[in-house]
Tab-separated table of C-alpha atoms and ligand atoms in Angstrom:
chain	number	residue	atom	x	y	z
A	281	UNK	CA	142.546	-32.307	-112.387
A	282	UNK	CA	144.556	-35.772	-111.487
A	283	UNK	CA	146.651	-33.496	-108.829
A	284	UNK	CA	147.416	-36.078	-105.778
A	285	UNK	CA	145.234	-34.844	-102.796
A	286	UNK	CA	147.097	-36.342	-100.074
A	287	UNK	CA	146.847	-34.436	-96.596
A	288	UNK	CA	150.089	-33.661	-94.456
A	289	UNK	CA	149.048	-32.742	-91.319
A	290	UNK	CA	152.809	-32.013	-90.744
A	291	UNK	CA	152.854	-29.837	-93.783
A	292	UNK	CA	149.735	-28.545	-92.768
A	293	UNK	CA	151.466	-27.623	-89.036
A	294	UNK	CA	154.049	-25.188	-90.576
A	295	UNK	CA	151.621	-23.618	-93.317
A	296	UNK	CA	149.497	-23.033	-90.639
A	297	UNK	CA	151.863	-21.112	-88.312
A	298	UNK	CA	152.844	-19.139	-91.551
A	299	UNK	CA	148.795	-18.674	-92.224
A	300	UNK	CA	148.289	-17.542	-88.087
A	301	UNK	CA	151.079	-14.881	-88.664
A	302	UNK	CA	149.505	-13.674	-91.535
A	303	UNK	CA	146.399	-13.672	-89.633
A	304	UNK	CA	147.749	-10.964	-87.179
A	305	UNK	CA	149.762	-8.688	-89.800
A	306	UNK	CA	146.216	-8.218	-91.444
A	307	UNK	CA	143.940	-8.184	-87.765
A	308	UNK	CA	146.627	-6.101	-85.680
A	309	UNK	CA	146.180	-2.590	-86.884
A	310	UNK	CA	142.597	-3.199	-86.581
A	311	UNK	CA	143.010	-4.335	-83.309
A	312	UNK	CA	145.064	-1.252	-82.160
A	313	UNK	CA	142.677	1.063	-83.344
A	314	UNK	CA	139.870	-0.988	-81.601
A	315	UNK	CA	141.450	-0.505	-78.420
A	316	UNK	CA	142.575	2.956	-78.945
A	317	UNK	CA	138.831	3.781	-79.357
A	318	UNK	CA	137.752	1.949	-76.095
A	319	UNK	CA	140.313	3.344	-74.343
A	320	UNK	CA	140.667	7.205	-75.255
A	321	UNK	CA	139.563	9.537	-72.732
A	322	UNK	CA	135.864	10.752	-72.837
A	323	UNK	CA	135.998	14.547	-73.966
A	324	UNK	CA	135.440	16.883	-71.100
A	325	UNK	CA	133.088	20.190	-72.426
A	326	UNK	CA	135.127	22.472	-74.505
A	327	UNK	CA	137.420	20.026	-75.862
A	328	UNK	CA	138.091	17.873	-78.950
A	329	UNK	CA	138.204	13.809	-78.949
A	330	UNK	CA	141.528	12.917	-79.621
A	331	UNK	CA	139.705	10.532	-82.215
A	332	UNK	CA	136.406	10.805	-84.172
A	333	UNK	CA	136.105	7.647	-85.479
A	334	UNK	CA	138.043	4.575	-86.898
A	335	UNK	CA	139.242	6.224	-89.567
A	336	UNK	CA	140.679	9.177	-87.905
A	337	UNK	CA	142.163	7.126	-85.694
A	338	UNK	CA	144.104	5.258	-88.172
A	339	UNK	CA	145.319	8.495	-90.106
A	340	UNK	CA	146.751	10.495	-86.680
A	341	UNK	CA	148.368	6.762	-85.715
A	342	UNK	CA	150.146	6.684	-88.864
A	343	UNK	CA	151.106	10.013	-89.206
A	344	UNK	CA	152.311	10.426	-86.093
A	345	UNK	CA	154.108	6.942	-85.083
A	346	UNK	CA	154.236	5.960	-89.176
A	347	UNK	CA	152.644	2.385	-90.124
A	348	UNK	CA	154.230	0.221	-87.231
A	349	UNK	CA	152.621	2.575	-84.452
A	350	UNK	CA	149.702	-0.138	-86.125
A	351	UNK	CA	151.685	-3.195	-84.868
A	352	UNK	CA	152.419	-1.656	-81.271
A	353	UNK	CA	152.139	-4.762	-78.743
A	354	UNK	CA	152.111	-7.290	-81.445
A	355	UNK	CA	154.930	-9.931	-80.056
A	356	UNK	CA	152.547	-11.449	-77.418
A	357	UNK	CA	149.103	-12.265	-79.645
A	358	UNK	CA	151.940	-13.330	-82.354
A	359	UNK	CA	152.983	-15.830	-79.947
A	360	UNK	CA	149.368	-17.406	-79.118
A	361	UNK	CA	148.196	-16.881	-82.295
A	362	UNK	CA	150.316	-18.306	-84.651
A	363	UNK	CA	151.665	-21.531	-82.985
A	364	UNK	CA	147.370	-21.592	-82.612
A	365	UNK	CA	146.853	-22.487	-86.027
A	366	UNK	CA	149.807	-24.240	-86.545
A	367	UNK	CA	147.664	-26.880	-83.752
A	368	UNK	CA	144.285	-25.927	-85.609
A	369	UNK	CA	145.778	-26.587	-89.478
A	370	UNK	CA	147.320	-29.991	-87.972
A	371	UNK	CA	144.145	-31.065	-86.329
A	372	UNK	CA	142.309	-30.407	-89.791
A	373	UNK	CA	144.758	-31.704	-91.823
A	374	UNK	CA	144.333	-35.176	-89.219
A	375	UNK	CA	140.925	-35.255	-88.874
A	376	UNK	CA	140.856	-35.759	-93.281
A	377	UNK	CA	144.006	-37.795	-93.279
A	378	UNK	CA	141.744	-40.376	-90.865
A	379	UNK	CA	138.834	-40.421	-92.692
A	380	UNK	CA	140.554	-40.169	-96.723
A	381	UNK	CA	140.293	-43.545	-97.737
A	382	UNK	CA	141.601	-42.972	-101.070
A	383	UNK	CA	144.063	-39.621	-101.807
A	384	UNK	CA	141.726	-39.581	-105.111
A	385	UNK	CA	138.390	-39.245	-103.741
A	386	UNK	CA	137.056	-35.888	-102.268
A	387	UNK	CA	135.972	-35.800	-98.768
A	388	UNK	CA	132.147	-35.723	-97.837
A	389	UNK	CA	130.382	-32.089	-96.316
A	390	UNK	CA	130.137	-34.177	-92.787
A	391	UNK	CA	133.684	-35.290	-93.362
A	392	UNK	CA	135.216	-31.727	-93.913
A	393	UNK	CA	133.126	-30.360	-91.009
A	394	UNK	CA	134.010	-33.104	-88.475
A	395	UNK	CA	137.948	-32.363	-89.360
A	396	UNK	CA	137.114	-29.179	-88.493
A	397	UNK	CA	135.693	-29.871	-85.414
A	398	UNK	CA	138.577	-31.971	-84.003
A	399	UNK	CA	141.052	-29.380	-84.612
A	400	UNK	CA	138.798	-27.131	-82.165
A	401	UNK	CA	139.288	-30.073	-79.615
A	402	UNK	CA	143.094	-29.486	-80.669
A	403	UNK	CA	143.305	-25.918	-79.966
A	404	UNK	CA	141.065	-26.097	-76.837
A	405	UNK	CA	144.204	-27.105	-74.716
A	406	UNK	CA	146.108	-24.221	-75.534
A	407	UNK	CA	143.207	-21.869	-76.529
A	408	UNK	CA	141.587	-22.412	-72.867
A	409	UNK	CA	144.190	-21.620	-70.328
A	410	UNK	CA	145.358	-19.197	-72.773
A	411	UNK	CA	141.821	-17.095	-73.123
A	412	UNK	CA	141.465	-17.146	-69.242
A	413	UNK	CA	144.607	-15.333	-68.693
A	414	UNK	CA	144.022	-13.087	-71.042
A	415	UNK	CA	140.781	-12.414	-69.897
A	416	UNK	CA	141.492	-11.345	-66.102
A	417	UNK	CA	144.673	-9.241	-67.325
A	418	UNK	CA	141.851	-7.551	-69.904
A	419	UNK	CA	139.871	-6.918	-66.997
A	420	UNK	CA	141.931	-5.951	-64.502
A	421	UNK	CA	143.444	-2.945	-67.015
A	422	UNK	CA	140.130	-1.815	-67.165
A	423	UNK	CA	139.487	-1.766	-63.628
A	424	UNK	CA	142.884	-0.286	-62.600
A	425	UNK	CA	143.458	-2.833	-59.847
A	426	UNK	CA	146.418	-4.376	-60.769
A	427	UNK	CA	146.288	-8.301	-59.200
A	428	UNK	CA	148.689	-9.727	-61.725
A	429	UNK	CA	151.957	-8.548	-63.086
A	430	UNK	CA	151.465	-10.258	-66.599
A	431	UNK	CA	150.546	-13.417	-68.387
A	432	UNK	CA	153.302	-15.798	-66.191
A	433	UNK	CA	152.425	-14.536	-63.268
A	434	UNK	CA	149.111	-14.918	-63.559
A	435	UNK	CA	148.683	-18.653	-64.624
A	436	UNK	CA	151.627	-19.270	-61.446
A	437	UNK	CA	149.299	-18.083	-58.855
A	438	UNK	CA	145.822	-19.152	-60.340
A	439	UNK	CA	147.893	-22.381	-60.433
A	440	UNK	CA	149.021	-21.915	-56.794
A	441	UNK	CA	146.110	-20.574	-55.198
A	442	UNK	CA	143.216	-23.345	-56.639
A	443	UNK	CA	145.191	-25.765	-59.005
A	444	UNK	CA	145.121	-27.341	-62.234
A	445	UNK	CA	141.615	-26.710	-62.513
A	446	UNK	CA	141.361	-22.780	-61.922
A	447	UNK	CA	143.839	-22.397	-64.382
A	448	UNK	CA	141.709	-24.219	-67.271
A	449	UNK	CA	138.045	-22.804	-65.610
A	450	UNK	CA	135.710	-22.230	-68.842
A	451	UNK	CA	137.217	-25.244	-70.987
A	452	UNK	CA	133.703	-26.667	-71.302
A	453	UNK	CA	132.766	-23.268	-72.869
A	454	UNK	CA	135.726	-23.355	-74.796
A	455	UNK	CA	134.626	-26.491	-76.491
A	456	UNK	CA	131.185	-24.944	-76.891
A	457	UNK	CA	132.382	-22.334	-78.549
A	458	UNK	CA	135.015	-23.344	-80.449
A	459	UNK	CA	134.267	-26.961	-81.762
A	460	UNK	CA	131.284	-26.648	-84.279
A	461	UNK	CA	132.248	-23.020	-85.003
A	462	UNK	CA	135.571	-24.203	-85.752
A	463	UNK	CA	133.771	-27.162	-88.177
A	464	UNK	CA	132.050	-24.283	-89.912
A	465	UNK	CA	134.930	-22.372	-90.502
A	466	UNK	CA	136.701	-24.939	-92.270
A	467	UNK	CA	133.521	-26.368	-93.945
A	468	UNK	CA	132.883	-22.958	-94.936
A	469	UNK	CA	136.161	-22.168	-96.400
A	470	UNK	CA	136.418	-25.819	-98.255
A	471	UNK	CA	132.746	-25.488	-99.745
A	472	UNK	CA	133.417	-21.991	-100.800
A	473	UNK	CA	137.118	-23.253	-102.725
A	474	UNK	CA	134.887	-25.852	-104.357
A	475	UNK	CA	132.241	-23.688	-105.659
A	476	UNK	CA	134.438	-20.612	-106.625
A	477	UNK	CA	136.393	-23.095	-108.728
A	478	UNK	CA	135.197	-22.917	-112.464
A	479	UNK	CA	133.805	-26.271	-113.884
A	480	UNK	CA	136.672	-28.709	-115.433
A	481	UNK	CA	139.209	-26.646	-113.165
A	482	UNK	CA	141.332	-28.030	-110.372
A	483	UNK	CA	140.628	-26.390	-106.576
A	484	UNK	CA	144.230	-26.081	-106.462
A	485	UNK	CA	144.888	-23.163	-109.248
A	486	UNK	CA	141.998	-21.137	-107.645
A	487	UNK	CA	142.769	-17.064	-107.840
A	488	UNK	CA	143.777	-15.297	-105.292
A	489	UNK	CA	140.767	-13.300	-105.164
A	490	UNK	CA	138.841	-16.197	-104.434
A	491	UNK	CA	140.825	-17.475	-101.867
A	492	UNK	CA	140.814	-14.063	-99.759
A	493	UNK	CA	136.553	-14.128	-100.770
A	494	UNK	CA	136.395	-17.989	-99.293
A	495	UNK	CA	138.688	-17.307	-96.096
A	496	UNK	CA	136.839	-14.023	-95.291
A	497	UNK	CA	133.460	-15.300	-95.411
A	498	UNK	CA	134.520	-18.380	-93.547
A	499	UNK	CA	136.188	-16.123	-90.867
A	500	UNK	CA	132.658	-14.145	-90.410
A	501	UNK	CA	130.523	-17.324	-90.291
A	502	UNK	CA	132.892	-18.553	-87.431
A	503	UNK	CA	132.423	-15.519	-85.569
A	504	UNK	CA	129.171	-15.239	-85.891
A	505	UNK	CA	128.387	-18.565	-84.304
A	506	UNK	CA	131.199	-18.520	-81.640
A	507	UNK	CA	130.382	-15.135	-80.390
A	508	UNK	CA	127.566	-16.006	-77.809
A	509	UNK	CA	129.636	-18.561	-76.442
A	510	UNK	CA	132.617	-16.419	-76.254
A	511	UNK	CA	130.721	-13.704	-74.265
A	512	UNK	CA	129.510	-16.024	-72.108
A	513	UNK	CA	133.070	-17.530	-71.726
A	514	UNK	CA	134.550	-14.010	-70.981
A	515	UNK	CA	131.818	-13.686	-68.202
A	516	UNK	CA	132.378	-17.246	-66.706
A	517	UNK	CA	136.090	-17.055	-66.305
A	518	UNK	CA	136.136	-13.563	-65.014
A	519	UNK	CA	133.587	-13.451	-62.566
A	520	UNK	CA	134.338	-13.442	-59.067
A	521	UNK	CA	134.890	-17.076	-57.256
A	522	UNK	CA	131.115	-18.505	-56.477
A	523	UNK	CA	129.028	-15.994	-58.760
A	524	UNK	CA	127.572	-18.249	-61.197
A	525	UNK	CA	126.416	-21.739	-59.956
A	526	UNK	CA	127.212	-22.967	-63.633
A	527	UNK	CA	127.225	-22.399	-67.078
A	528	UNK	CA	123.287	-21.873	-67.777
A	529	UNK	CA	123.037	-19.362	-64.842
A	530	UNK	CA	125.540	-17.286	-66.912
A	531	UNK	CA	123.309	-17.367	-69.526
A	532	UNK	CA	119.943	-16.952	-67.445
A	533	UNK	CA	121.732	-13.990	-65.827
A	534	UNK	CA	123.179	-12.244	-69.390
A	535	UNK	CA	119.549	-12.870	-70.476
A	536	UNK	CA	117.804	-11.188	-67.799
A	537	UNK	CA	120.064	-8.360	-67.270
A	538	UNK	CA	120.890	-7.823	-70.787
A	539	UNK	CA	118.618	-9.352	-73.113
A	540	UNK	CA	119.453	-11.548	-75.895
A	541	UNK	CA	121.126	-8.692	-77.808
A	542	UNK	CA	123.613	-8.954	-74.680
A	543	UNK	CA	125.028	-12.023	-76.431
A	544	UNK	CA	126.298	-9.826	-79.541
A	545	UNK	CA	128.224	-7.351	-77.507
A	546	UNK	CA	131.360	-6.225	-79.604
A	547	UNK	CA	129.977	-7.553	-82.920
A	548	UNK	CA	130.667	-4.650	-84.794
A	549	UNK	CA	134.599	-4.609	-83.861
A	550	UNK	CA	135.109	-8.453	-84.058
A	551	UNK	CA	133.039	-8.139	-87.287
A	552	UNK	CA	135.423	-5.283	-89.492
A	553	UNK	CA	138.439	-7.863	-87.916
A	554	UNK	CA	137.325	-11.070	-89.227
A	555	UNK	CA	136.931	-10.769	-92.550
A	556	UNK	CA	140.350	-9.448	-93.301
A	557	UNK	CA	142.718	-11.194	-90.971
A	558	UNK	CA	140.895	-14.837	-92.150
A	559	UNK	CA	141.475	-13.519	-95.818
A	560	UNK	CA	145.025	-13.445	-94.832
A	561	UNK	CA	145.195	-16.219	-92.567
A	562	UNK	CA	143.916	-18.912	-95.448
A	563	UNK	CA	146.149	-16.491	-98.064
A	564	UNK	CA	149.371	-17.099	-96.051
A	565	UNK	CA	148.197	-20.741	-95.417
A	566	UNK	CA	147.317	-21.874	-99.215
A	567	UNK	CA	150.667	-19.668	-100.540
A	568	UNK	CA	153.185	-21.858	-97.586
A	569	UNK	CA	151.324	-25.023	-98.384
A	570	UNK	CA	152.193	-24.688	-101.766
A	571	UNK	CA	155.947	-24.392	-101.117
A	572	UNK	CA	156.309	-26.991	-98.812
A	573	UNK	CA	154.312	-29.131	-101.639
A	574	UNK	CA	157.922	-28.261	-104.331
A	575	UNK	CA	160.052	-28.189	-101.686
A	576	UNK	CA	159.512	-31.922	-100.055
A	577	UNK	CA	156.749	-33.841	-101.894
A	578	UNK	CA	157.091	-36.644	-100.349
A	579	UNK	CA	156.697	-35.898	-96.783
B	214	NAG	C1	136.446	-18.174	-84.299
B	214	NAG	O1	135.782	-17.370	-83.389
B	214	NAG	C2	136.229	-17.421	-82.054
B	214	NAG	C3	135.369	-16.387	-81.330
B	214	NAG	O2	134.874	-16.378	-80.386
B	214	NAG	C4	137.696	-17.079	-81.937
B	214	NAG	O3	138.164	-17.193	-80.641
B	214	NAG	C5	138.495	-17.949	-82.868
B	214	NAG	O4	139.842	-17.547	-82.859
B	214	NAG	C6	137.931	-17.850	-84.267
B	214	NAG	N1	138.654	-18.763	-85.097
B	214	NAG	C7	139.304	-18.351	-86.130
B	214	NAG	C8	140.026	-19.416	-86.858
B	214	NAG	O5	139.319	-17.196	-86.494
């Protein structure tokens, strides 16, 4: 009790790099075995699946390429991810460092959620540009018409060929998505700290335990409200110039050709992920926080 409060959003940057970076050591493998899954070749009659299941798939990875056969192709999501949160943790950290009156007094529900929210505004200017590329390189794997040579190249000629604007095409659905999910997540994780904490205790000497419990939930709450949006998104900014005359005709047209349960495609993947890697993320962020905290109080 009595511990000073005080929000860094600078402090908050570099915990939250170190927090994104734990993110991906904990989401990777899952994510490798994800796409090894989706992408093994269908079993002709006669023959075995190279993989059964998600389980199988981890034990032949590791016994054949050892654990970091989990962390193939990690360097590039490392490089989104982390400085990601570093941007996200700031904007949080901001948000409560503009409304804290006094370093004493805890902030309000609305408060928490609201810094939460203008860190998604943060991250959308990195998070948009970012998740279009991605997306048409996704797609065009999958297709095996190969337009763009990798993530440069890509944002050079969408930059070329239509402008500023092509290259950040879904940032309203960005927002959408990202801004009151992003609220929740925080909201979620704060509100979970405060309730986990035993009575006459401080928030700040909460377990570990507890802290993986809050950030894991909070990680499957945000998901679970950003994921229409997002498959919405992923439609929008791959779709072919001049096949959706706006945002609600993506939805009328996911809606009619797939139903509503169209709007919870990959739930089950993004769902084993979240839980984990936000564990982690919040983990790495709380453990770097704390360091900075001995190392330079004052700042
Ligand atoms: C929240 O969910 C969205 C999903 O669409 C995702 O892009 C974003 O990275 C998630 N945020 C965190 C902090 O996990």
């Amino acid at each position: 009790m009595g511990t000073d409060e005080r929000v860094s959003p600078l402090k908050n940057f570099v915990a939250g790099g170190f927090g994104g970076a734990c993110l991906l050591l904990a989401g990777h493998p899952l994510d490798t075995i994800k796409v090894r899954l989706q992408t093994q070749p269908k079993a002709s009659c006669g023959q075995y699946v190279l993989y059964t299941g998600a389980y199988d798939c981890f034990r032949k990875t590791v016994s054949k390429e050892g654990i970091l056969g989990l962390y193939k192709g990690m360097g590039a999501p490392l490089a989104g991810v982390a400085p990601m949160m570093a941007i996200n943790f700031f904007g949080f950290g901001l948000g409560k460092q503009l409304q804290q009156t006094d370093p004493g007094k805890p902030l309000t529900n609305t408060q928490i959620f609201l810094s939460g929210s203008l860190a998604g505004f943060f991250t959308t200017v990195v998070v948009a540009p970012g998740d279009r590329i991605k997306c048409l390189l996704q797609v065009q794997s999958s297709s095996g018409e190969l337009k763009y040579t990798g993530p440069l190249d890509c944002a050079v000629r969408l930059y070329k060929q239509q402008g500023i604007r092509s290259v950040y095409k879904g940032t309203v659905l960005t927002i959408i998505r990202d801004v009151p999910s992003n609220g929740l997540y925080f909201l979620t994780y704060e509100y979970l700290k405060n309730f986990l904490t035993p009575n006459g205790q401080s928030v700040s000497q909460l377990s570990t335990p507890n802290i993986l419990l809050a950030g894991g939930i909070a990680g499957i709450l945000n998901w679970t409200i950003a994921l229409p949006p997002d498959v919405l998104k992923s439609k929008f900014q791959t779709a072919a110039e001049g096949k959706y005359r706006g945002l609600l005709d993506v939805l009328r047209t996911l809606l009619r050709e797939e139903g509503p349960k169209g709007l919870y495609k990959g739930f089950n993947a993004v769902f084993l992920r979240a839980f984990p890697a936000n564990a982690a993320c919040f983990f790495g962020f709380e453990v770097a926080l704390k360091q900075l905290n001995s190392l330079a109080p004052g700042w």
